[in-house]
Amino acid sequence: MVPCDISMSNLSAALQDVNLLYLDGYSHEMALSVGKQADLMKIPILVDAEPERTKTELEHLLDLSSYIVCSGKFPEKWTSISCIPSALLEILVQYPRARFVIATLGENGCMMLERIEDDSGIDAVDIGNVAESLRLKVHKDDNLPTCVSSKFMRLSGRGHGTIHGRLLIGTAEKIPAPELVDTTGCGDAFIGAVLYGLCTEMAPEKMLPFACQVAGIKCRAIGARTGLPWRSDA
């Protein structure tokens, strides 16, 4: 589709009962048109920032984003900062409307930087040091996904800005080799679970292990959808 395929009145009607919009940069002109209308209607937007997308395809969507999810390759590609925590901070500095950014890290789980609005003048703490201290708190013997979180604080990185927020690290499920069948679609499964978590108002400490668990369950069957879990009342 292209923007001229649908009138603004029809688009507004289509978005009338929408509580959350998901965009991934494909058909970026249409995605941007939908995103702008959703923004006018105060609908939060989650952007899946894939490293394959170009700046042209993503930058204006990210300007509108309420939430950003990306793979582990994206932060460095977008910011030229090799340290993932610092790159995530730079992304939130660049896009001040985003409430959080999550990077998926495969078998290493995920990392989330959450922003809160705070104008306190406390000194900033280096986010790289915060990440290292959190990694020491991860329970490496747990087979199921877990989450550790820093306190809310002012954070600085290798860029020029700071934010007030907290860093969270989520671990992946340890899947026995005989059960690991196919990782196709794991990232989409993770994002789907994040969308569900947002719609059900899950706290990040619960949402990250939930999303990692869904992604892990998906790995136990061939294809992107076959292994996905379903709600029993769905």
Coordinates of N, CA and C in Angstrom, one line a residue:
M1 N 0.8 -1.2 0.0 CA 0.0 0.0 0.0 C 0.9 1.2 0.0
V2 N 0.3 2.3 -0.5 CA 0.9 3.6 -0.5 C -0.1 4.6 0.1
P3 N 0.3 5.7 0.7 CA -0.6 6.6 1.4 C -1.9 7.0 0.6
C4 N -1.8 7.1 -0.7 CA -2.9 7.5 -1.5 C -4.0 6.4 -1.7
D5 N -3.6 5.2 -1.2 CA -4.6 4.1 -1.3 C -5.7 4.2 -0.3
I6 N -5.6 5.0 0.7 CA -6.6 5.1 1.8 C -6.8 6.6 2.2
S7 N -8.0 7.0 2.4 CA -8.3 8.3 2.8 C -8.0 8.5 4.3
M8 N -7.7 9.7 4.7 CA -7.5 10.0 6.1 C -8.7 9.7 7.0
S9 N -9.9 9.9 6.4 CA -11.1 9.5 7.2 C -11.2 8.0 7.4
N10 N -10.9 7.2 6.4 CA -10.9 5.8 6.6 C -9.8 5.3 7.5
L11 N -8.6 6.0 7.4 CA -7.5 5.6 8.3 C -7.9 5.9 9.7
S12 N -8.5 7.1 10.0 CA -8.9 7.4 11.3 C -9.9 6.4 11.9
A13 N -10.8 6.0 11.0 CA -11.8 5.1 11.4 C -11.2 3.7 11.8
A14 N -10.2 3.3 11.0 CA -9.5 2.0 11.2 C -8.8 2.0 12.5
L15 N -8.3 3.2 12.9 CA -7.5 3.3 14.2 C -8.3 3.7 15.4
Q16 N -9.6 3.8 15.2 CA -10.5 4.3 16.3 C -10.4 3.6 17.6
D17 N -10.4 2.3 17.5 CA -10.3 1.4 18.7 C -9.0 0.8 19.0
V18 N -7.9 1.4 18.4 CA -6.6 0.8 18.5 C -5.9 1.4 19.8
N19 N -5.3 0.5 20.6 CA -4.7 0.9 21.8 C -3.1 1.0 21.6
L20 N -2.6 0.3 20.6 CA -1.2 0.2 20.4 C -0.9 -0.1 19.0
L21 N 0.0 0.6 18.3 CA 0.4 0.4 16.9 C 1.8 -0.1 16.8
Y22 N 1.9 -1.2 16.0 CA 3.2 -1.8 15.7 C 3.7 -1.5 14.3
L23 N 4.9 -1.0 14.1 CA 5.4 -0.7 12.8 C 6.9 -1.2 12.7
D24 N 7.3 -1.7 11.5 CA 8.6 -2.3 11.4 C 9.4 -1.7 10.3
G25 N 8.9 -0.6 9.6 CA 9.7 0.0 8.6 C 9.5 -0.5 7.2
Y26 N 8.8 -1.6 7.0 CA 8.4 -2.1 5.7 C 7.3 -1.1 5.2
S27 N 7.3 -1.0 3.8 CA 6.4 0.0 3.2 C 6.4 1.3 4.0
H28 N 7.6 1.9 4.1 CA 7.8 2.9 5.1 C 7.0 4.2 4.8
E29 N 6.6 4.5 3.6 CA 5.8 5.6 3.3 C 4.4 5.4 3.9
M30 N 3.9 4.2 3.7 CA 2.6 3.9 4.3 C 2.6 3.8 5.8
A31 N 3.7 3.2 6.3 CA 3.9 3.1 7.8 C 4.0 4.5 8.4
L32 N 4.7 5.4 7.8 CA 4.8 6.8 8.3 C 3.5 7.5 8.3
S33 N 2.7 7.3 7.2 CA 1.4 7.9 7.2 C 0.5 7.4 8.3
V34 N 0.5 6.1 8.5 CA -0.3 5.5 9.6 C 0.2 6.0 10.9
G35 N 1.5 6.0 11.1 CA 2.1 6.4 12.3 C 1.8 7.9 12.7
K36 N 1.8 8.8 11.7 CA 1.4 10.2 12.0 C 0.0 10.3 12.4
Q37 N -0.9 9.5 11.8 CA -2.3 9.6 12.2 C -2.5 9.0 13.6
A38 N -1.8 7.9 13.9 CA -1.9 7.4 15.2 C -1.4 8.4 16.2
D39 N -0.3 9.1 15.9 CA 0.3 10.1 16.8 C -0.7 11.2 17.1
L40 N -1.5 11.6 16.0 CA -2.5 12.6 16.2 C -3.6 12.2 17.1
M41 N -3.8 10.8 17.1 CA -4.9 10.2 17.9 C -4.4 9.8 19.3
K42 N -3.1 10.1 19.6 CA -2.5 9.8 20.9 C -2.4 8.3 21.1
I43 N -2.2 7.5 20.0 CA -2.0 6.1 20.1 C -0.5 5.8 20.2
P44 N -0.1 5.1 21.3 CA 1.3 4.8 21.4 C 1.8 3.8 20.3
I45 N 3.1 4.0 19.9 CA 3.6 3.3 18.8 C 4.9 2.5 19.2
L46 N 4.9 1.2 18.9 CA 6.1 0.4 19.0 C 6.8 0.2 17.7
V47 N 8.0 0.6 17.6 CA 8.8 0.4 16.3 C 9.8 -0.7 16.5
D48 N 9.7 -1.6 15.5 CA 10.7 -2.7 15.4 C 11.8 -2.2 14.5
A49 N 12.9 -1.8 15.1 CA 14.0 -1.2 14.4 C 15.0 -2.3 13.9
E50 N 14.7 -2.8 12.7 CA 15.5 -3.9 12.2 C 16.8 -3.3 11.5
P51 N 18.0 -3.9 11.7 CA 19.2 -3.4 11.2 C 19.2 -3.4 9.6
E52 N 18.3 -4.1 9.0 CA 18.2 -4.1 7.5 C 17.6 -2.9 7.0
R53 N 16.8 -2.2 7.8 CA 16.1 -1.0 7.3 C 17.1 0.2 7.2
T54 N 16.8 1.0 6.3 CA 17.7 2.2 6.1 C 17.3 3.4 7.0
K55 N 18.2 4.4 7.1 CA 17.8 5.6 7.8 C 16.5 6.2 7.3
T56 N 16.4 6.2 6.0 CA 15.2 6.8 5.4 C 14.0 6.1 5.8
E57 N 14.0 4.7 5.9 CA 12.9 3.9 6.3 C 12.5 4.1 7.8
L58 N 13.5 4.4 8.6 CA 13.3 4.3 10.1 C 13.3 5.6 10.8
E59 N 14.1 6.6 10.4 CA 14.3 7.7 11.3 C 13.0 8.5 11.6
H60 N 12.1 8.7 10.7 CA 10.9 9.4 11.0 C 9.9 8.6 11.8
L61 N 10.0 7.2 11.6 CA 9.2 6.4 12.5 C 9.7 6.4 13.9
L62 N 11.0 6.4 14.1 CA 11.6 6.5 15.4 C 11.2 7.8 16.1
D63 N 11.1 8.9 15.3 CA 10.7 10.2 15.9 C 9.3 10.1 16.6
L64 N 8.5 9.2 16.0 CA 7.1 9.0 16.6 C 7.0 7.9 17.6
S65 N 8.1 7.2 17.8 CA 8.0 6.0 18.7 C 7.8 6.2 20.1
S66 N 6.9 5.4 20.7 CA 6.8 5.4 22.2 C 7.7 4.3 22.8
Y67 N 7.9 3.2 22.0 CA 8.7 2.1 22.4 C 9.5 1.6 21.2
I68 N 10.7 1.2 21.5 CA 11.6 0.7 20.4 C 12.1 -0.7 20.8
V69 N 12.1 -1.6 19.9 CA 12.7 -2.9 20.1 C 13.6 -3.2 18.9
C70 N 14.8 -3.7 19.1 CA 15.7 -3.9 18.0 C 16.6 -5.2 18.4
S71 N 17.3 -5.6 17.4 CA 18.3 -6.7 17.6 C 19.6 -6.1 18.1
G72 N 20.4 -7.0 18.6 CA 21.7 -6.6 19.2 C 22.6 -5.9 18.2
K73 N 22.4 -6.1 16.9 CA 23.2 -5.4 15.9 C 22.8 -4.0 15.6
F74 N 21.6 -3.6 15.9 CA 21.1 -2.3 15.5 C 21.7 -1.2 16.3
P75 N 21.9 -1.2 17.6 CA 22.4 0.0 18.3 C 23.7 0.5 17.8
E76 N 24.7 -0.4 17.6 CA 25.9 0.1 17.1 C 25.8 0.6 15.6
K77 N 25.0 -0.1 14.8 CA 24.8 0.4 13.4 C 24.2 1.8 13.4
W78 N 23.3 2.1 14.3 CA 22.6 3.3 14.3 C 23.4 4.5 14.9
T79 N 24.2 4.1 16.0 CA 24.8 5.2 16.8 C 26.3 5.2 16.6
S80 N 26.9 4.2 16.0 CA 28.4 4.0 15.9 C 29.0 3.9 17.3
I81 N 28.3 3.4 18.3 CA 28.8 3.2 19.6 C 28.8 1.7 19.8
S82 N 29.9 1.1 20.1 CA 30.0 -0.4 20.1 C 29.5 -1.0 21.4
C83 N 29.5 -0.2 22.5 CA 29.0 -0.6 23.8 C 27.5 -0.6 23.8
I84 N 26.8 -1.7 23.9 CA 25.3 -1.7 23.7 C 24.6 -0.9 24.8
P85 N 25.0 -0.9 26.1 CA 24.2 0.0 27.0 C 24.4 1.5 26.6
S86 N 25.6 1.9 26.2 CA 25.8 3.3 25.8 C 25.0 3.6 24.6
A87 N 25.0 2.6 23.6 CA 24.2 2.9 22.4 C 22.7 3.0 22.6
L88 N 22.2 2.2 23.5 CA 20.8 2.3 23.9 C 20.5 3.6 24.5
L89 N 21.4 4.1 25.3 CA 21.2 5.4 25.9 C 21.2 6.5 24.9
E90 N 22.1 6.4 23.9 CA 22.2 7.4 22.8 C 20.9 7.4 22.0
I91 N 20.3 6.2 21.8 CA 19.0 6.1 21.1 C 17.9 6.9 21.8
L92 N 17.9 6.7 23.1 CA 16.8 7.4 23.9 C 17.1 8.9 23.9
V93 N 18.4 9.3 23.9 CA 18.7 10.7 23.8 C 18.2 11.3 22.4
Q94 N 18.5 10.5 21.3 CA 18.1 10.9 20.0 C 16.5 11.0 19.9
Y95 N 15.8 10.1 20.5 CA 14.4 10.0 20.4 C 13.7 10.2 21.7
P96 N 13.5 11.5 22.1 CA 13.1 11.8 23.5 C 11.7 11.3 23.8
R97 N 10.9 11.0 22.8 CA 9.5 10.5 23.1 C 9.5 9.0 23.5
A98 N 10.5 8.3 23.2 CA 10.5 6.9 23.4 C 10.7 6.6 24.9
R99 N 9.8 5.8 25.4 CA 9.8 5.4 26.9 C 10.8 4.4 27.2
F100 N 11.0 3.5 26.3 CA 12.1 2.5 26.5 C 12.6 2.0 25.1
V101 N 13.8 1.4 25.2 CA 14.4 0.7 24.1 C 14.9 -0.7 24.6
I102 N 14.6 -1.7 23.8 CA 15.0 -3.1 24.2 C 15.9 -3.6 23.0
A103 N 17.0 -4.2 23.3 CA 17.8 -4.9 22.4 C 17.8 -6.4 22.7
T104 N 17.4 -7.2 21.7 CA 17.4 -8.7 21.9 C 18.8 -9.2 21.6
L105 N 19.2 -10.2 22.4 CA 20.6 -10.6 22.3 C 20.8 -12.1 22.2
G106 N 19.7 -12.8 21.5 CA 19.8 -14.2 21.3 C 19.9 -15.0 22.5
E107 N 20.9 -15.9 22.6 CA 21.0 -16.8 23.8 C 21.4 -16.0 25.0
N108 N 21.8 -14.8 24.8 CA 22.2 -13.9 26.0 C 21.0 -13.1 26.5
G109 N 19.8 -13.3 26.0 CA 18.6 -12.7 26.5 C 18.4 -11.3 25.9
C110 N 18.2 -10.3 26.7 CA 17.9 -9.0 26.2 C 18.4 -7.9 27.2
M111 N 18.4 -6.7 26.7 CA 18.7 -5.6 27.6 C 17.7 -4.4 27.3
M112 N 17.2 -3.8 28.3 CA 16.2 -2.8 28.2 C 16.7 -1.6 29.0
L113 N 16.5 -0.4 28.4 CA 16.7 0.9 29.0 C 15.4 1.6 29.1
E114 N 14.9 1.9 30.3 CA 13.6 2.5 30.5 C 13.8 3.9 31.0
R115 N 13.1 4.9 30.4 CA 13.2 6.3 30.8 C 12.1 6.7 31.7
I116 N 12.3 7.5 32.7 CA 11.3 8.2 33.4 C 11.6 9.7 33.4
E117 N 10.6 10.5 33.5 CA 10.8 12.0 33.5 C 11.2 12.4 34.9
D118 N 12.3 13.0 35.0 CA 12.9 13.5 36.2 C 13.9 14.6 36.0
D119 N 13.7 15.7 36.6 CA 14.6 16.8 36.4 C 15.6 17.0 37.6
S120 N 15.7 16.0 38.4 CA 16.6 16.1 39.6 C 18.1 16.3 39.1
G121 N 18.8 17.1 39.8 CA 20.2 17.4 39.4 C 21.3 16.5 39.9
I122 N 20.9 15.2 40.2 CA 21.9 14.3 40.7 C 23.0 14.0 39.7
D123 N 24.2 13.6 40.1 CA 25.3 13.3 39.2 C 24.9 12.1 38.4
A124 N 25.4 12.0 37.2 CA 25.2 10.9 36.3 C 26.1 9.8 36.6
V125 N 25.6 8.5 36.4 CA 26.4 7.3 36.6 C 26.7 6.7 35.2
D126 N 27.9 6.2 35.0 CA 28.2 5.6 33.7 C 27.4 4.3 33.5
I127 N 26.6 4.3 32.4 CA 25.7 3.1 32.1 C 26.5 1.8 31.9
G128 N 27.7 1.9 31.4 CA 28.5 0.7 31.2 C 28.8 0.1 32.6
N129 N 29.2 0.9 33.6 CA 29.4 0.3 34.9 C 28.2 -0.3 35.5
V130 N 27.0 0.4 35.3 CA 25.7 -0.2 35.8 C 25.5 -1.5 35.1
A131 N 25.7 -1.7 33.8 CA 25.5 -2.9 33.1 C 26.4 -4.0 33.7
E132 N 27.7 -3.7 34.0 CA 28.6 -4.7 34.5 C 28.1 -5.2 35.9
S133 N 27.7 -4.2 36.7 CA 27.2 -4.6 38.1 C 25.9 -5.5 38.0
L134 N 25.1 -5.2 37.0 CA 23.9 -6.0 36.8 C 24.2 -7.4 36.4
R135 N 25.2 -7.6 35.5 CA 25.6 -8.9 35.0 C 26.1 -9.8 36.1
L136 N 26.7 -9.2 37.1 CA 27.2 -10.0 38.3 C 26.0 -10.5 39.1
K137 N 24.8 -9.8 39.0 CA 23.7 -10.2 39.8 C 22.8 -11.3 39.1
V138 N 23.1 -11.6 37.8 CA 22.3 -12.5 37.0 C 22.6 -13.9 37.6
H139 N 21.5 -14.7 37.8 CA 21.6 -16.0 38.3 C 21.8 -17.0 37.1
K140 N 23.1 -17.3 36.9 CA 23.5 -18.1 35.7 C 23.0 -19.5 35.8
D141 N 22.6 -20.0 37.0 CA 22.2 -21.4 37.1 C 20.7 -21.6 36.8
D142 N 20.0 -20.5 36.6 CA 18.5 -20.6 36.3 C 18.3 -21.0 34.9
N143 N 17.5 -22.0 34.7 CA 17.2 -22.4 33.3 C 16.1 -21.6 32.7
L144 N 15.2 -21.1 33.5 CA 14.1 -20.2 33.0 C 14.5 -18.8 33.0
P145 N 13.9 -18.0 32.1 CA 14.3 -16.6 32.0 C 14.1 -15.8 33.3
T146 N 15.0 -14.9 33.6 CA 14.9 -14.1 34.8 C 15.2 -12.6 34.4
C147 N 15.1 -11.7 35.4 CA 15.4 -10.3 35.1 C 16.0 -9.6 36.3
V148 N 17.0 -8.8 36.0 CA 17.6 -8.0 37.1 C 17.5 -6.5 36.7
S149 N 17.4 -5.6 37.6 CA 17.2 -4.2 37.3 C 18.0 -3.3 38.2
S150 N 18.5 -2.3 37.6 CA 19.1 -1.2 38.4 C 18.0 -0.3 39.1
K151 N 18.5 0.5 39.9 CA 17.6 1.6 40.4 C 17.4 2.7 39.4
F152 N 16.4 3.5 39.5 CA 16.3 4.7 38.7 C 17.4 5.7 39.1
M153 N 18.1 6.1 38.1 CA 19.2 7.1 38.3 C 19.5 7.8 37.1
R154 N 20.3 8.9 37.2 CA 20.7 9.6 36.0 C 21.9 8.8 35.4
L155 N 21.8 8.5 34.1 CA 22.7 7.7 33.4 C 23.4 8.5 32.3
S156 N 24.7 8.2 32.1 CA 25.5 8.8 31.0 C 26.2 7.7 30.3
G157 N 26.6 7.9 29.0 CA 27.2 6.9 28.2 C 28.4 7.6 27.5
R158 N 28.6 7.0 26.3 CA 29.8 7.5 25.5 C 29.4 8.7 24.6
G159 N 28.0 9.0 24.6 CA 27.6 10.1 23.8 C 27.6 11.4 24.7
H160 N 26.9 12.4 24.3 CA 26.9 13.6 25.0 C 25.7 13.8 26.0
G161 N 24.7 13.0 25.8 CA 23.5 13.2 26.6 C 23.4 12.3 27.8
T162 N 22.4 12.6 28.7 CA 22.1 11.8 29.8 C 20.6 11.6 29.9
I163 N 20.1 10.5 30.5 CA 18.7 10.4 30.8 C 18.5 9.9 32.2
H164 N 17.3 10.1 32.7 CA 17.0 9.5 34.0 C 16.2 8.2 33.8
G165 N 16.7 7.1 34.2 CA 16.0 5.9 34.0 C 16.7 4.7 34.7
R166 N 16.4 3.5 34.2 CA 17.0 2.3 34.8 C 17.3 1.3 33.7
L167 N 18.3 0.5 33.9 CA 18.7 -0.6 33.0 C 18.3 -1.9 33.5
L168 N 17.7 -2.7 32.6 CA 17.3 -4.1 33.0 C 18.0 -5.1 32.0
I169 N 18.3 -6.2 32.6 CA 18.9 -7.3 31.8 C 18.0 -8.5 32.0
G170 N 17.5 -9.1 30.9 CA 16.7 -10.3 30.9 C 17.5 -11.5 30.4
T171 N 17.4 -12.6 31.0 CA 18.1 -13.8 30.5 C 17.2 -14.6 29.6
A172 N 17.9 -15.4 28.7 CA 17.1 -16.3 27.9 C 16.9 -17.7 28.6
E173 N 16.0 -18.4 28.1 CA 15.8 -19.8 28.6 C 16.9 -20.6 28.1
K174 N 17.4 -21.5 29.0 CA 18.4 -22.5 28.6 C 17.7 -23.7 28.0
I175 N 17.8 -23.8 26.7 CA 17.1 -24.9 26.0 C 18.0 -26.1 25.8
P176 N 17.7 -27.3 26.2 CA 18.5 -28.4 25.9 C 18.7 -28.6 24.4
A177 N 19.9 -29.0 24.0 CA 20.2 -29.1 22.6 C 19.2 -30.0 21.8
P178 N 18.7 -31.1 22.4 CA 17.8 -31.9 21.6 C 16.4 -31.2 21.3
E179 N 16.1 -30.2 22.2 CA 14.8 -29.5 22.0 C 14.9 -28.3 21.2
L180 N 16.1 -27.9 20.8 CA 16.3 -26.7 20.0 C 16.2 -27.0 18.6
V181 N 15.0 -26.7 18.0 CA 14.7 -27.1 16.6 C 14.9 -26.1 15.6
D182 N 14.5 -24.8 15.8 CA 14.5 -23.8 14.8 C 14.3 -22.4 15.4
T183 N 15.2 -21.5 15.2 CA 15.2 -20.2 15.8 C 14.5 -19.2 14.9
T184 N 14.0 -19.6 13.7 CA 13.3 -18.7 12.8 C 12.1 -18.1 13.5
G185 N 12.0 -16.7 13.5 CA 10.9 -16.0 14.1 C 11.0 -15.8 15.5
C186 N 12.2 -16.1 16.1 CA 12.3 -15.8 17.6 C 12.1 -14.3 17.9
G187 N 12.7 -13.5 17.1 CA 12.6 -12.0 17.4 C 11.2 -11.6 17.3
D188 N 10.5 -12.1 16.3 CA 9.1 -11.7 16.2 C 8.2 -12.2 17.3
A189 N 8.6 -13.4 17.8 CA 7.9 -14.0 19.0 C 8.1 -13.1 20.2
F190 N 9.3 -12.7 20.4 CA 9.7 -11.8 21.5 C 8.9 -10.5 21.4
I191 N 8.9 -9.9 20.2 CA 8.2 -8.6 20.1 C 6.7 -8.8 20.3
G192 N 6.1 -9.9 19.8 CA 4.7 -10.1 20.0 C 4.4 -10.2 21.5
A193 N 5.3 -10.9 22.3 CA 5.1 -11.0 23.7 C 5.2 -9.6 24.4
V194 N 6.1 -8.8 23.9 CA 6.3 -7.4 24.4 C 5.0 -6.6 24.2
L195 N 4.4 -6.7 23.0 CA 3.2 -6.1 22.7 C 2.1 -6.5 23.6
Y196 N 2.0 -7.8 23.8 CA 1.0 -8.4 24.8 C 1.3 -7.8 26.2
G197 N 2.5 -7.8 26.6 CA 2.8 -7.2 27.9 C 2.4 -5.8 28.1
L198 N 2.6 -5.0 27.0 CA 2.2 -3.6 27.1 C 0.7 -3.5 27.2
C199 N 0.0 -4.3 26.4 CA -1.5 -4.2 26.4 C -2.1 -4.7 27.7
T200 N -1.4 -5.5 28.4 CA -1.9 -6.0 29.7 C -1.2 -5.3 30.9
E201 N -0.4 -4.3 30.6 CA 0.2 -3.4 31.6 C 1.2 -4.2 32.5
M202 N 1.9 -5.2 31.9 CA 2.9 -5.9 32.7 C 4.0 -5.0 33.1
A203 N 4.6 -5.2 34.3 CA 5.8 -4.5 34.7 C 7.0 -5.0 33.9
P204 N 7.9 -4.2 33.5 CA 9.1 -4.6 32.8 C 9.8 -5.9 33.4
E205 N 9.8 -5.9 34.7 CA 10.5 -7.1 35.3 C 9.8 -8.4 35.0
K206 N 8.5 -8.3 34.7 CA 7.7 -9.5 34.4 C 7.7 -9.7 32.8
M207 N 7.6 -8.6 32.1 CA 7.5 -8.6 30.7 C 8.7 -9.2 30.0
L208 N 9.9 -8.8 30.4 CA 11.1 -9.3 29.8 C 11.3 -10.9 29.9
P209 N 11.1 -11.5 31.1 CA 11.2 -12.9 31.2 C 10.1 -13.6 30.4
F210 N 8.9 -13.0 30.4 CA 7.7 -13.5 29.6 C 8.1 -13.5 28.1
A211 N 8.6 -12.5 27.6 CA 9.0 -12.4 26.2 C 10.1 -13.4 25.9
C212 N 11.1 -13.5 26.7 CA 12.1 -14.5 26.5 C 11.6 -15.9 26.5
Q213 N 10.6 -16.2 27.4 CA 10.0 -17.5 27.5 C 9.2 -17.8 26.2
V214 N 8.5 -16.9 25.7 CA 7.7 -17.1 24.5 C 8.7 -17.4 23.3
A215 N 9.8 -16.6 23.2 CA 10.7 -16.9 22.2 C 11.4 -18.3 22.3
G216 N 11.6 -18.7 23.6 CA 12.2 -20.0 23.8 C 11.3 -21.1 23.4
I217 N 10.0 -21.0 23.7 CA 9.0 -22.0 23.4 C 8.9 -22.1 21.9
K218 N 9.0 -21.0 21.2 CA 8.9 -21.0 19.7 C 10.0 -21.8 19.1
C219 N 11.2 -21.9 19.7 CA 12.3 -22.6 19.2 C 12.2 -24.1 19.1
R220 N 11.1 -24.6 19.8 CA 11.0 -26.1 19.9 C 10.2 -26.7 18.7
A221 N 9.9 -25.9 17.7 CA 9.2 -26.4 16.5 C 9.7 -25.7 15.3
I222 N 9.5 -26.4 14.1 CA 10.0 -25.8 12.9 C 9.1 -24.7 12.4
G223 N 9.6 -23.6 11.9 CA 8.8 -22.5 11.3 C 8.6 -21.4 12.3
A224 N 8.1 -20.3 11.8 CA 8.0 -19.1 12.7 C 6.8 -19.1 13.6
R225 N 5.8 -19.9 13.2 CA 4.5 -19.9 14.0 C 4.1 -21.2 14.7
T226 N 4.6 -22.3 14.2 CA 4.2 -23.6 14.7 C 4.3 -23.7 16.2
G227 N 5.4 -23.3 16.7 CA 5.7 -23.5 18.2 C 5.2 -22.4 19.1
L228 N 4.6 -21.4 18.5 CA 4.1 -20.3 19.4 C 3.1 -20.8 20.4
P229 N 3.2 -20.3 21.6 CA 2.2 -20.7 22.7 C 0.9 -19.9 22.4
W230 N -0.2 -20.5 23.0 CA -1.5 -19.8 22.9 C -2.1 -19.7 24.2
R231 N -2.8 -18.7 24.4 CA -3.6 -18.6 25.7 C -4.7 -19.6 25.7
S232 N -4.9 -20.2 26.8 CA -6.0 -21.3 26.9 C -7.4 -20.8 26.7
D233 N -7.6 -19.5 26.9 CA -8.9 -18.9 26.8 C -9.1 -18.2 25.5
A234 N -8.0 -18.2 24.6 CA -8.1 -17.5 23.3 C -9.0 -18.2 22.3

